[in-house]
mmCIF file of C-alpha atoms and ligand atoms in Angstrom:
data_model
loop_
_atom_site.group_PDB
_atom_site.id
_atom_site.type_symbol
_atom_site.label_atom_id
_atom_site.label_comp_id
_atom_site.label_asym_id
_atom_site.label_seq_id
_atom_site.Cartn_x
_atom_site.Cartn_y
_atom_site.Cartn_z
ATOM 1 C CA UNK L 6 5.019 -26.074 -1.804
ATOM 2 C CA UNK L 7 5.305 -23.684 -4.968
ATOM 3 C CA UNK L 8 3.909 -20.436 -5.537
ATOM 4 C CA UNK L 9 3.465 -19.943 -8.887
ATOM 5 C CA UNK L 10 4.460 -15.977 -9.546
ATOM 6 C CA UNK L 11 1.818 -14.426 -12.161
ATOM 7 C CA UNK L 12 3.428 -13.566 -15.422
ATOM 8 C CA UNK L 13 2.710 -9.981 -15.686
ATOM 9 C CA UNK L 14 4.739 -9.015 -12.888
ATOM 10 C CA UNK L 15 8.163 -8.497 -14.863
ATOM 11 C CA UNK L 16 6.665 -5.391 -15.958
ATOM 12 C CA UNK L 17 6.585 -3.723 -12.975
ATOM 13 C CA UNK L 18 9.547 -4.997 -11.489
ATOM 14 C CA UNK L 19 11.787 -5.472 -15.077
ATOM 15 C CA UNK L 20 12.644 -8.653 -14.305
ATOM 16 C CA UNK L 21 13.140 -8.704 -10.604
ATOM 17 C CA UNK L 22 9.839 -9.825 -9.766
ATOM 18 C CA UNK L 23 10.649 -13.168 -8.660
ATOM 19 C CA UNK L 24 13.277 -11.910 -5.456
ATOM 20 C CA UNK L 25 10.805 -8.931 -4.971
ATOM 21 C CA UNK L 26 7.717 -11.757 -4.269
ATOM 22 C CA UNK L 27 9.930 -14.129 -2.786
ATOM 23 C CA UNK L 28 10.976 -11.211 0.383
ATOM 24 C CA UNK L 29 6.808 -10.407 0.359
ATOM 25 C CA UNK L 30 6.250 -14.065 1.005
ATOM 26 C CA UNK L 31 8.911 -14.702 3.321
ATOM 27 C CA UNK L 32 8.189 -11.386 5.660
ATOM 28 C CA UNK L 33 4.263 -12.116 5.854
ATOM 29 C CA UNK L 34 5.011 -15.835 6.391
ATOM 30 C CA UNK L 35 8.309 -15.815 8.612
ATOM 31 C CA UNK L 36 9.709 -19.051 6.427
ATOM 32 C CA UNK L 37 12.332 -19.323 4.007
ATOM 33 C CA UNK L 38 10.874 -18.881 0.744
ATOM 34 C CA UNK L 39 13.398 -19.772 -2.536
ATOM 35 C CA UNK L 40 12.895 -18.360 -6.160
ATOM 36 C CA UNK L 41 12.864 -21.423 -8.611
ATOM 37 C CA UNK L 42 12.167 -21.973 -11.965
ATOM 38 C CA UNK L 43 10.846 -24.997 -13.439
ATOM 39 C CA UNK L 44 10.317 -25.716 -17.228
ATOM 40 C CA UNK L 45 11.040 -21.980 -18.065
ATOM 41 C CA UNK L 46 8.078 -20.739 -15.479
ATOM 42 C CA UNK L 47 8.747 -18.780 -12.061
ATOM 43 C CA UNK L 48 7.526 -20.300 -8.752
ATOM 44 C CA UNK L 49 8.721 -19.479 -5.097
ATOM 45 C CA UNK L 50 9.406 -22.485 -3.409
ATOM 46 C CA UNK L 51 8.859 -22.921 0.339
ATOM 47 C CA UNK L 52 8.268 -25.835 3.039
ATOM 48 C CA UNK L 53 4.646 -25.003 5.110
ATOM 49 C CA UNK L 54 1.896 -26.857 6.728
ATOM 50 C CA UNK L 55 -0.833 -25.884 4.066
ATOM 51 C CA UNK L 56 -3.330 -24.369 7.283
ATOM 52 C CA UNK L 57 -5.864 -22.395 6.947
ATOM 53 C CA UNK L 58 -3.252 -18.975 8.001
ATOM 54 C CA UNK L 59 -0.714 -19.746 5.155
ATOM 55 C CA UNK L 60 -3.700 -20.509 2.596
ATOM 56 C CA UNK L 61 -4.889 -16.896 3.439
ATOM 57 C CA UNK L 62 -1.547 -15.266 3.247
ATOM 58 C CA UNK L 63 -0.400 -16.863 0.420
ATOM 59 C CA UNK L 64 -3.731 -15.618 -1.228
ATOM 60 C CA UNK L 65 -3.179 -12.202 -0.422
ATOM 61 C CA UNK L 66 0.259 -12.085 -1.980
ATOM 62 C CA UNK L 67 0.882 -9.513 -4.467
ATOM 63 C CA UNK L 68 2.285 -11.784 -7.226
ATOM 64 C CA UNK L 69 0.692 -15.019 -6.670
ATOM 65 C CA UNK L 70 -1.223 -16.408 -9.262
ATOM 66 C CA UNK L 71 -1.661 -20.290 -7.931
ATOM 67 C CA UNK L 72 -0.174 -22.881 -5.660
ATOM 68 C CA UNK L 73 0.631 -26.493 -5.743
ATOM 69 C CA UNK L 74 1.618 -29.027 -3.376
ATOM 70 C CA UNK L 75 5.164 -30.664 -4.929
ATOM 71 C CA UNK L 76 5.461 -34.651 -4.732
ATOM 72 C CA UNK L 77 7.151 -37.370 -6.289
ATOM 73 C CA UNK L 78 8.046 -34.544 -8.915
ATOM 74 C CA UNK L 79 4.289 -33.765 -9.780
ATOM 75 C CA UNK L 80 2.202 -30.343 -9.160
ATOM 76 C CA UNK L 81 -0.702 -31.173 -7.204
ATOM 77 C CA UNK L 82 -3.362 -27.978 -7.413
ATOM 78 C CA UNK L 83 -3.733 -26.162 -4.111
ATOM 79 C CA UNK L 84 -7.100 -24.828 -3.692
ATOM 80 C CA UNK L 85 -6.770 -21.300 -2.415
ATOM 81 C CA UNK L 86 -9.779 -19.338 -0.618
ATOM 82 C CA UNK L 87 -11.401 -16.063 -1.944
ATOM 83 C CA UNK L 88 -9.512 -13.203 -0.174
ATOM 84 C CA UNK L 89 -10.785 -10.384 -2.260
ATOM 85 C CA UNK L 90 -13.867 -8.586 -0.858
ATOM 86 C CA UNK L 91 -14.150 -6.539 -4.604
ATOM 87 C CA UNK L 92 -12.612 -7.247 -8.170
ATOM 88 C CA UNK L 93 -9.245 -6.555 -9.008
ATOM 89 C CA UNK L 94 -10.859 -4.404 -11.929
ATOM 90 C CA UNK L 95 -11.415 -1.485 -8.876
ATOM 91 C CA UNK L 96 -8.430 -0.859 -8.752
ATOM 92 C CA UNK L 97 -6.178 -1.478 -12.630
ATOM 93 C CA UNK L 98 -9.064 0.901 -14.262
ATOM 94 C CA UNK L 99 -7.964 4.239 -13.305
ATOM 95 C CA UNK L 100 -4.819 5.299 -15.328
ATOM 96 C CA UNK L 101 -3.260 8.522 -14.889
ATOM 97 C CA UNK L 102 0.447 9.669 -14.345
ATOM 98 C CA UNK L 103 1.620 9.665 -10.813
ATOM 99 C CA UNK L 104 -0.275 6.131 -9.971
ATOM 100 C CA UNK L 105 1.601 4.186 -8.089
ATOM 101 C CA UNK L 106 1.122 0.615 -9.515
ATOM 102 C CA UNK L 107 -1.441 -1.659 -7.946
ATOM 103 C CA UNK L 108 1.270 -4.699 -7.495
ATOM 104 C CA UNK L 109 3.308 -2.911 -5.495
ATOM 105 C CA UNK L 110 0.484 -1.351 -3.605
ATOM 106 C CA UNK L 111 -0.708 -4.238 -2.374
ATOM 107 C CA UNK L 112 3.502 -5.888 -1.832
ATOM 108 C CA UNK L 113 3.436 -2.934 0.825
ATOM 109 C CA UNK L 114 0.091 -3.122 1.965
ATOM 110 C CA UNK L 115 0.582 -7.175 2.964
ATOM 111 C CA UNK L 116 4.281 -6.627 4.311
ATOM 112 C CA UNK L 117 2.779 -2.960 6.501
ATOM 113 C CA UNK L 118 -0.141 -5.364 7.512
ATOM 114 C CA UNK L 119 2.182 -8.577 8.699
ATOM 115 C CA UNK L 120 3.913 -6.629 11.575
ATOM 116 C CA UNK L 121 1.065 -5.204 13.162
ATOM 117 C CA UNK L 122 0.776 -6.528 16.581
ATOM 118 C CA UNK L 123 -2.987 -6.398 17.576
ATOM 119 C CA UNK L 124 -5.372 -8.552 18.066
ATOM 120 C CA UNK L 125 -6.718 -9.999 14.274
ATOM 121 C CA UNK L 126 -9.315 -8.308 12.566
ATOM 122 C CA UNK L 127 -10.186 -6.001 10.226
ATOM 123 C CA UNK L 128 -7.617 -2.840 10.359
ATOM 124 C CA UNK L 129 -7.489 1.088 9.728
ATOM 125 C CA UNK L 130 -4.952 1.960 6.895
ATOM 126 C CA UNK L 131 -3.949 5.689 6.648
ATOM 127 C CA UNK L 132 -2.388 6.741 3.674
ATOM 128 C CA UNK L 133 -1.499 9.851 4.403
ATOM 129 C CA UNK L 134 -0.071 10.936 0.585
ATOM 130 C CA UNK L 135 -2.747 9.303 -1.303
ATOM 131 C CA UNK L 136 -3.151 10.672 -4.346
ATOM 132 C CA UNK L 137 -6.873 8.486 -6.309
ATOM 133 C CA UNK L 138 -6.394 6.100 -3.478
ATOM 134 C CA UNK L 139 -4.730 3.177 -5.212
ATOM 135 C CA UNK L 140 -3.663 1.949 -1.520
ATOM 136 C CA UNK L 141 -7.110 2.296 0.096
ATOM 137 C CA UNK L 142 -8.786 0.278 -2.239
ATOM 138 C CA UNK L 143 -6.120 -2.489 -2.107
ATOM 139 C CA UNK L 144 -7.195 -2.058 1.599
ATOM 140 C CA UNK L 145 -10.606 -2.135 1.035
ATOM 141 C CA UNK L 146 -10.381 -5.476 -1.607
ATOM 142 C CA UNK L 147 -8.937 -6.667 1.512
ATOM 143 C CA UNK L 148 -11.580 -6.154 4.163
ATOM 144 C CA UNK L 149 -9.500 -3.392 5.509
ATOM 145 C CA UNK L 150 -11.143 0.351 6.100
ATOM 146 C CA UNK L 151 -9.148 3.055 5.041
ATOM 147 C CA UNK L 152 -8.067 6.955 5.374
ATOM 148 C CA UNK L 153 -5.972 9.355 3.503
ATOM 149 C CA UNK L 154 -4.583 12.589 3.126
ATOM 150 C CA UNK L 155 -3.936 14.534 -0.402
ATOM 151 C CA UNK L 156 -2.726 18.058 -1.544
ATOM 152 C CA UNK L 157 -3.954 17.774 -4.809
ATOM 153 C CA UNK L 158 -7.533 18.565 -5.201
ATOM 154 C CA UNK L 159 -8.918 17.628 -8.003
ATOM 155 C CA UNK L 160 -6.920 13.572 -7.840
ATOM 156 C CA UNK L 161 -9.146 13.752 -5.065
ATOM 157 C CA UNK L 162 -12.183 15.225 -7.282
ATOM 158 C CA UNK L 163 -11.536 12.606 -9.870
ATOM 159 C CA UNK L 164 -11.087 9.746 -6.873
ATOM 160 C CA UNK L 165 -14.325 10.364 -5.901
ATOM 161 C CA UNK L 166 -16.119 10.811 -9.552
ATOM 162 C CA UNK L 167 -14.772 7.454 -10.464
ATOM 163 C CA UNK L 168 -15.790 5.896 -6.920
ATOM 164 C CA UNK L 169 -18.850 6.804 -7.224
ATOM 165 C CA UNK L 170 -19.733 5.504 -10.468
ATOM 166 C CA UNK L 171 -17.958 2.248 -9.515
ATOM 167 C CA UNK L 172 -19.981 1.296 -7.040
ATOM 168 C CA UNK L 173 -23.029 2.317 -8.735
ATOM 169 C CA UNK L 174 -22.603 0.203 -11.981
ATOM 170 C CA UNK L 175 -21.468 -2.388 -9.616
ATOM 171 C CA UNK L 176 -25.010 -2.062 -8.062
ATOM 172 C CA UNK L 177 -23.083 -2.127 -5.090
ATOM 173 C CA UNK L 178 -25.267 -0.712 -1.867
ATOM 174 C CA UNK L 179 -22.802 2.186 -1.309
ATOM 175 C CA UNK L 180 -22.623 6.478 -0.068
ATOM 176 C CA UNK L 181 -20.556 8.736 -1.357
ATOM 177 C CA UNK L 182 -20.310 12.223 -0.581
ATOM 178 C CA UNK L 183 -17.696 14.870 -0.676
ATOM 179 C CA UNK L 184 -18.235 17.844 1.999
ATOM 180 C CA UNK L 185 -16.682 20.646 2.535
ATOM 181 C CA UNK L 186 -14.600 21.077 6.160
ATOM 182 C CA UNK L 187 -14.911 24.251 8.075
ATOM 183 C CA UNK L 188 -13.007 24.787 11.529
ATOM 184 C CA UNK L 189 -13.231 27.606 13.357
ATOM 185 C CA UNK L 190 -14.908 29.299 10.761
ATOM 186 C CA UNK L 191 -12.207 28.989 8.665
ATOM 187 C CA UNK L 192 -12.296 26.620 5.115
ATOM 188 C CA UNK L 193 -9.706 23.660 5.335
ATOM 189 C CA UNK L 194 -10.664 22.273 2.239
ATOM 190 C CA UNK L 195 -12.716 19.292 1.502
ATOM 191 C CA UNK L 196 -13.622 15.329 2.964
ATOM 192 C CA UNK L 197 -14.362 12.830 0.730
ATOM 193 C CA UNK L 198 -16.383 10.035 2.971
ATOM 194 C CA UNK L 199 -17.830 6.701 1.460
ATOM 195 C CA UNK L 200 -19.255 3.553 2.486
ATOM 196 C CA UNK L 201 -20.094 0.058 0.748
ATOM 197 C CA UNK L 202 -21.753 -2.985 1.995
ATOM 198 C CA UNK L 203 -20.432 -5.700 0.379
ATOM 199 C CA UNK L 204 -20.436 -9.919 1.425
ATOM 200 C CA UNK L 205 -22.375 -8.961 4.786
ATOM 201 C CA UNK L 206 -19.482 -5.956 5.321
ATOM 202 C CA UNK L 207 -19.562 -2.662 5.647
ATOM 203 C CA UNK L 208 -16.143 -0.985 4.336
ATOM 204 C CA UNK L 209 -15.262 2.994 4.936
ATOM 205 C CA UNK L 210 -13.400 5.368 3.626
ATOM 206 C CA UNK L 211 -12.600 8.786 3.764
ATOM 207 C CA UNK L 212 -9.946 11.426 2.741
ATOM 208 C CA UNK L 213 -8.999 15.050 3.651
ATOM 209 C CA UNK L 214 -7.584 17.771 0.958
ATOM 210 C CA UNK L 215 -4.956 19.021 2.528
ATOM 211 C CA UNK L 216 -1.072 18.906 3.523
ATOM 212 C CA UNK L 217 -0.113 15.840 5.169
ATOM 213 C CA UNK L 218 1.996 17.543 7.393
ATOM 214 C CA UNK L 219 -1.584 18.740 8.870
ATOM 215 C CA UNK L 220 -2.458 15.098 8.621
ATOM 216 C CA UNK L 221 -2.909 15.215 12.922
ATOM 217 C CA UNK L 222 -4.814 18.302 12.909
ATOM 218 C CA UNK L 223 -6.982 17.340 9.997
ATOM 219 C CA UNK L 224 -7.724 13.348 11.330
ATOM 220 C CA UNK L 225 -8.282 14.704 15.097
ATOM 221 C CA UNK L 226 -7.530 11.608 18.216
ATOM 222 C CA UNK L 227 -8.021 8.543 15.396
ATOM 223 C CA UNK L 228 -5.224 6.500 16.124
ATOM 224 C CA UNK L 229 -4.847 3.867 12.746
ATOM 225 C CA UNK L 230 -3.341 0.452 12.885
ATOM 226 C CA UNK L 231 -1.334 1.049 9.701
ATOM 227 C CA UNK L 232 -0.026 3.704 7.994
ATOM 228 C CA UNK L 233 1.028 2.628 4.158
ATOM 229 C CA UNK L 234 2.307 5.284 1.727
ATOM 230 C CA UNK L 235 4.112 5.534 -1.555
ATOM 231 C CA UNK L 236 5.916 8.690 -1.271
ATOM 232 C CA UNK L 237 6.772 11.705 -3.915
ATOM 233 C CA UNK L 238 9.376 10.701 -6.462
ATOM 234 C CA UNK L 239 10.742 13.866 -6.199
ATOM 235 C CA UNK L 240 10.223 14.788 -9.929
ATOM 236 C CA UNK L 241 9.178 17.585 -11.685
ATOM 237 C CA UNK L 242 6.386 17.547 -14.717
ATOM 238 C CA UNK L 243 6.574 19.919 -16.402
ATOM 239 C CA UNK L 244 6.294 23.075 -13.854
ATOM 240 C CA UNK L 245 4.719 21.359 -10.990
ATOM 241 C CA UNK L 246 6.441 19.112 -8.496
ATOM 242 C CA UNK L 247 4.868 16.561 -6.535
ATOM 243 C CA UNK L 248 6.648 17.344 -3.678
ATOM 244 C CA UNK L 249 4.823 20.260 -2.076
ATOM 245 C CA UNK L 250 7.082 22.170 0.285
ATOM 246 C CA UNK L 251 10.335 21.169 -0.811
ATOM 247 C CA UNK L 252 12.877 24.209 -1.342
ATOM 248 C CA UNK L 253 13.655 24.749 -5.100
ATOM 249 C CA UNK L 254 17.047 22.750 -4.311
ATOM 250 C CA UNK L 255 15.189 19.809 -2.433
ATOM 251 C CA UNK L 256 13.504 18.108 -5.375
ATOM 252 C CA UNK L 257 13.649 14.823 -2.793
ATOM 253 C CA UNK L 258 10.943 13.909 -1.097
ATOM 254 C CA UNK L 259 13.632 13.687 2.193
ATOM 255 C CA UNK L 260 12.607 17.417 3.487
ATOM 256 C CA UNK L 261 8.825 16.219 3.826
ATOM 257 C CA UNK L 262 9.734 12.820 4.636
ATOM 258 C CA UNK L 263 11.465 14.622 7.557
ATOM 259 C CA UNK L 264 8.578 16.662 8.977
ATOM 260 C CA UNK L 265 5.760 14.464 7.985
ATOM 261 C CA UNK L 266 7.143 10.975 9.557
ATOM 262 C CA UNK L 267 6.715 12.176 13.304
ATOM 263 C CA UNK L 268 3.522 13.400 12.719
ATOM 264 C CA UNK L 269 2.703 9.886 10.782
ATOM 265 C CA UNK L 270 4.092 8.012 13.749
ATOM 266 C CA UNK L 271 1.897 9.892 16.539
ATOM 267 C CA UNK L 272 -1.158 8.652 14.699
ATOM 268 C CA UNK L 273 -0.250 5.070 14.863
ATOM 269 C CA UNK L 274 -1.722 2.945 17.746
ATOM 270 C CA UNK L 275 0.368 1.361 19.798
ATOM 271 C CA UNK L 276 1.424 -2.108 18.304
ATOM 272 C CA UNK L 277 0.557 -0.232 14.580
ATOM 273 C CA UNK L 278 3.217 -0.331 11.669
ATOM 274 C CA UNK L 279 4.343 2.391 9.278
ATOM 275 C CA UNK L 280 5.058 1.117 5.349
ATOM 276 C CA UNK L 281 6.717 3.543 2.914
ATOM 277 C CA UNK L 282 8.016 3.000 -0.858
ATOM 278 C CA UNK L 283 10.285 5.815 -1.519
ATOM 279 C CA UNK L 284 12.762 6.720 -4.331
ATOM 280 C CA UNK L 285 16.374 5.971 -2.713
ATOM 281 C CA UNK L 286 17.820 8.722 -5.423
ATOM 282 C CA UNK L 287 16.724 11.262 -3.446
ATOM 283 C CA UNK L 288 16.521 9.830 -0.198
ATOM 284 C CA UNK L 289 19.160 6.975 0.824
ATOM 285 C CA UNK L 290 17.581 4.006 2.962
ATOM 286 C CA UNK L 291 20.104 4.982 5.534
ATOM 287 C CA UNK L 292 18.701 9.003 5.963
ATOM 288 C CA UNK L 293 14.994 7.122 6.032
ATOM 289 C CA UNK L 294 15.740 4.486 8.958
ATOM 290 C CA UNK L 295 17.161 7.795 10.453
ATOM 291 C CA UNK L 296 14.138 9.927 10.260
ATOM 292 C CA UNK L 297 12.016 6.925 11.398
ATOM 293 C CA UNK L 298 13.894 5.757 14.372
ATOM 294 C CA UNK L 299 13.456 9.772 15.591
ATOM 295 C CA UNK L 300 10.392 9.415 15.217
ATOM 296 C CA UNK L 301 10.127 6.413 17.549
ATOM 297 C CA UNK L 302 10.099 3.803 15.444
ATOM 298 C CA UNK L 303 11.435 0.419 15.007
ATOM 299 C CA UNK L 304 12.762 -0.564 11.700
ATOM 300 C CA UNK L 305 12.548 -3.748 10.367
ATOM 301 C CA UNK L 306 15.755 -3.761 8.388
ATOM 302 C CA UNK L 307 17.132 -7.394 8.445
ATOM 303 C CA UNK L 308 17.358 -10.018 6.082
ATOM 304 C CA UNK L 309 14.364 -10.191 3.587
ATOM 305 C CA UNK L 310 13.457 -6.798 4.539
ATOM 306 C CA UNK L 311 16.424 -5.356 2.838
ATOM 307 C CA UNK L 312 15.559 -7.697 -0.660
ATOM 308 C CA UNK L 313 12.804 -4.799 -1.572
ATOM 309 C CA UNK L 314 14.597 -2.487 -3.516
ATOM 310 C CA UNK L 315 14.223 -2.402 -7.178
ATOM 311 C CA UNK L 316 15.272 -0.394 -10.512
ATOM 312 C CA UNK L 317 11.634 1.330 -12.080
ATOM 313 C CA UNK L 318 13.274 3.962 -14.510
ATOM 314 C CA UNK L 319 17.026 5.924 -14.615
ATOM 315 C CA UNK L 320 15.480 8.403 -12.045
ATOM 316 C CA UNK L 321 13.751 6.181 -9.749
ATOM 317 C CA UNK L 322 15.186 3.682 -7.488
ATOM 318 C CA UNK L 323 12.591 2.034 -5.456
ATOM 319 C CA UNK L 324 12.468 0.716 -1.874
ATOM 320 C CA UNK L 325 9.854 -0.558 0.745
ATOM 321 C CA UNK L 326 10.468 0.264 4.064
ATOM 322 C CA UNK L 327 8.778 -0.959 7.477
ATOM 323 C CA UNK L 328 8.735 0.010 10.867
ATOM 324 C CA UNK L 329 6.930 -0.033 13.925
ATOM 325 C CA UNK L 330 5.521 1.677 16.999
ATOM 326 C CA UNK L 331 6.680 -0.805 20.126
ATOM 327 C CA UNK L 332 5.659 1.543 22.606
HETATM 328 C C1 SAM F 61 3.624 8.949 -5.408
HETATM 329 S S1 SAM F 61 2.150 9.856 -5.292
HETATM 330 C C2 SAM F 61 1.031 8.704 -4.559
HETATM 331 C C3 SAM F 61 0.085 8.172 -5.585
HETATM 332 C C4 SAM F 61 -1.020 7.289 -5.025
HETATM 333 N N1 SAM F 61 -0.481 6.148 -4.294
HETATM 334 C C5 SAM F 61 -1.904 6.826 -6.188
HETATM 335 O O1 SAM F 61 -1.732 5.695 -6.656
HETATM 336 O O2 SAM F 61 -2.731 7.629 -6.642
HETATM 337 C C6 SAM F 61 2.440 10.992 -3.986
HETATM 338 C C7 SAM F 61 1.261 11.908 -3.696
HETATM 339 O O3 SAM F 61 1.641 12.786 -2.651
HETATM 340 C C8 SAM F 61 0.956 14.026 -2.843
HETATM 341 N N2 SAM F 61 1.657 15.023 -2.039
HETATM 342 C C9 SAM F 61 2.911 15.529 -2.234
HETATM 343 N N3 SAM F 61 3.225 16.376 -1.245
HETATM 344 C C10 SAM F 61 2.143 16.390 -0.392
HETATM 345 C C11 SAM F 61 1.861 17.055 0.841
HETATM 346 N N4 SAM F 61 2.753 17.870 1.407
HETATM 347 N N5 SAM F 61 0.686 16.814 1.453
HETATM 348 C C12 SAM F 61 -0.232 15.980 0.905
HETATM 349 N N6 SAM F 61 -0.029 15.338 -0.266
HETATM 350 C C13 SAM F 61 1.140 15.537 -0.898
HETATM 351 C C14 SAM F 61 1.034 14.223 -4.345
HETATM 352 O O4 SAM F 61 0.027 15.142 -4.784
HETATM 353 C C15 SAM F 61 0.818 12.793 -4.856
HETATM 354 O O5 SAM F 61 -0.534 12.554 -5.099
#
């Protein structure tokens, strides 16, 4: 069969696209999956029964943009079935610096989601970093309910604002409120909760202001099936670095990475997986599979798994990173 890779992709990955897809494919699938190109065009070429499991993954891929059965040298037209609860429009119209891009989202989101062990169904995602919620909505396009964690405010502010209005051009039946959260009689900052009923679902959401090293305190006993987070570059704009709690030295995202993961990995269920994209500048993969396996983890670090890292600027060299809890 042949996956053919949608063009636009070489923007996000300059020009690695094609091995990037090809490890995606191969992790959520467990076959051997070969970049190929024919007449000038990319395609991922791989033998598979075309069943109903494979037609679903290979819809969800990040990169695909169609599929064809390969015979006598012709490109039969694979029919593939709608995977997408809501348009892909939810998630490419908010712009703003610090995004992380939607491809990519969803490349981690599919290869978090393949190695949870539970029983099928719709999952929890946590993303406990989630600055306007570019992974939760991947989530929720997926049938998927989500949960995050954010320092910043007023991303969270604008999340909601654009959310909100969203759903109700969309005429989608939806609630959306943002409340404030008060324990002890003490503020901890605000909860952003929504809802939408969409195709017979009902999809939920909500996010806590706050630092996700509170991320346990602030999200109580829930237990998730996935944690999925892009992590903090580790550069400064300006005056203000994304990477709150760092020492003035520590401009990595390593000395968060460090307290935040075992706090991550206590909120995963049992049979859950943890998916991170980090910048490997400031953090190697080596000091990451470190801080995870303290944590309890299991890392999944063989074969395609280590075909994820990619060149997106001089200062940021990015990875994906799975792993997890056995037990
Ligand atoms: C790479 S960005 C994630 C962007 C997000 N995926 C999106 O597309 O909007 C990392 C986020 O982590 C947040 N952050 C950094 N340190 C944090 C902390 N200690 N607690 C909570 N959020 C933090 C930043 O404000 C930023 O929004």
């Amino acid at each position: 069969m042949l996956m053919l890779l949608a063009p636009s992709l070489n923007r996000v990955y300059a020009g690695e696209a094609p091995r990037l897809a090809a490890a995606e494919l191969a992790v959520t699938t467990g076959l051997e999956v070969e970049p190929v190109v024919i007449a000038g065009v990319d395609y991922l070429r791989f033998e598979a029964d075309a069943d109903e499991v494979l037609l679903r993954t290979v819809a969800e891929q990040s990169a695909r943009l169609g599929l064809y059965d390969e015979a006598a040298g012709l490109l039969r037209p694979v029919e593939l079935p709608k995977v997408d609860l809501l348009d892909e429009d939810l998630v490419t119209i908010p712009k703003y610096p610090g995004k992380t891009n939607e491809q990519l989202t969803r490349l981690l989101l599919n290869v978090t989601l393949s190695q949870v062990a539970l029983p099928p169904g719709p999952r929890t995602v946590l993303d406990p970093l989630c600055g306007r919620a570019t992974t939760l909505l991947q989530a929720w396009r997926l049938g998927h309910d989500g949960a995050g964690v954010e320092a910043d405010e007023k991303a969270v502010e604008a999340f909601a604002a654009y959310l909100k209005t969203y759903l109700r051009r969309r005429r989608l039946k939806h609630s959306a409120d943002m409340t404030p959260v008060r324990r002890e009689g003490k503020s901890l900052g605000k909860r952003f909760d929504a809802e939408v009923a969409v195709e017979g679902r009902s999809l939920s959401l909500g996010i806590f202001t706050g630092d996700t090293r509170q991320s346990a305190k602030l999200w109580g006993k829930r237990k998730f099936d996935a944690i999925v987070t892009d992590a903090p570059y580790g550069i400064v704009h300006g005056s203000v670095s994304d990477v709150r709690g760092g020492t003035r030295k520590d401009r990595s995202a390593t000395g968060l990475l460090s307290d935040a993961v075992p706090v991550w990995a206590g909120q995963l269920r049992i049979g859950g997986a943890l998916g991170l994209s980090w910048n490997t500048l400031g953090t190697p993969r080596e000091r990451l599979v470190g801080i995870l396996e303290d944590a309890g983890l299991t890392v999944r670090d063989e074969g395609p798994w280590r075909r994820f890292a990619h060149r997106v600027d001089s200062s940021v060299h990015r990875d994906v990173i799975v792993a997890v809890r056995e037990g």
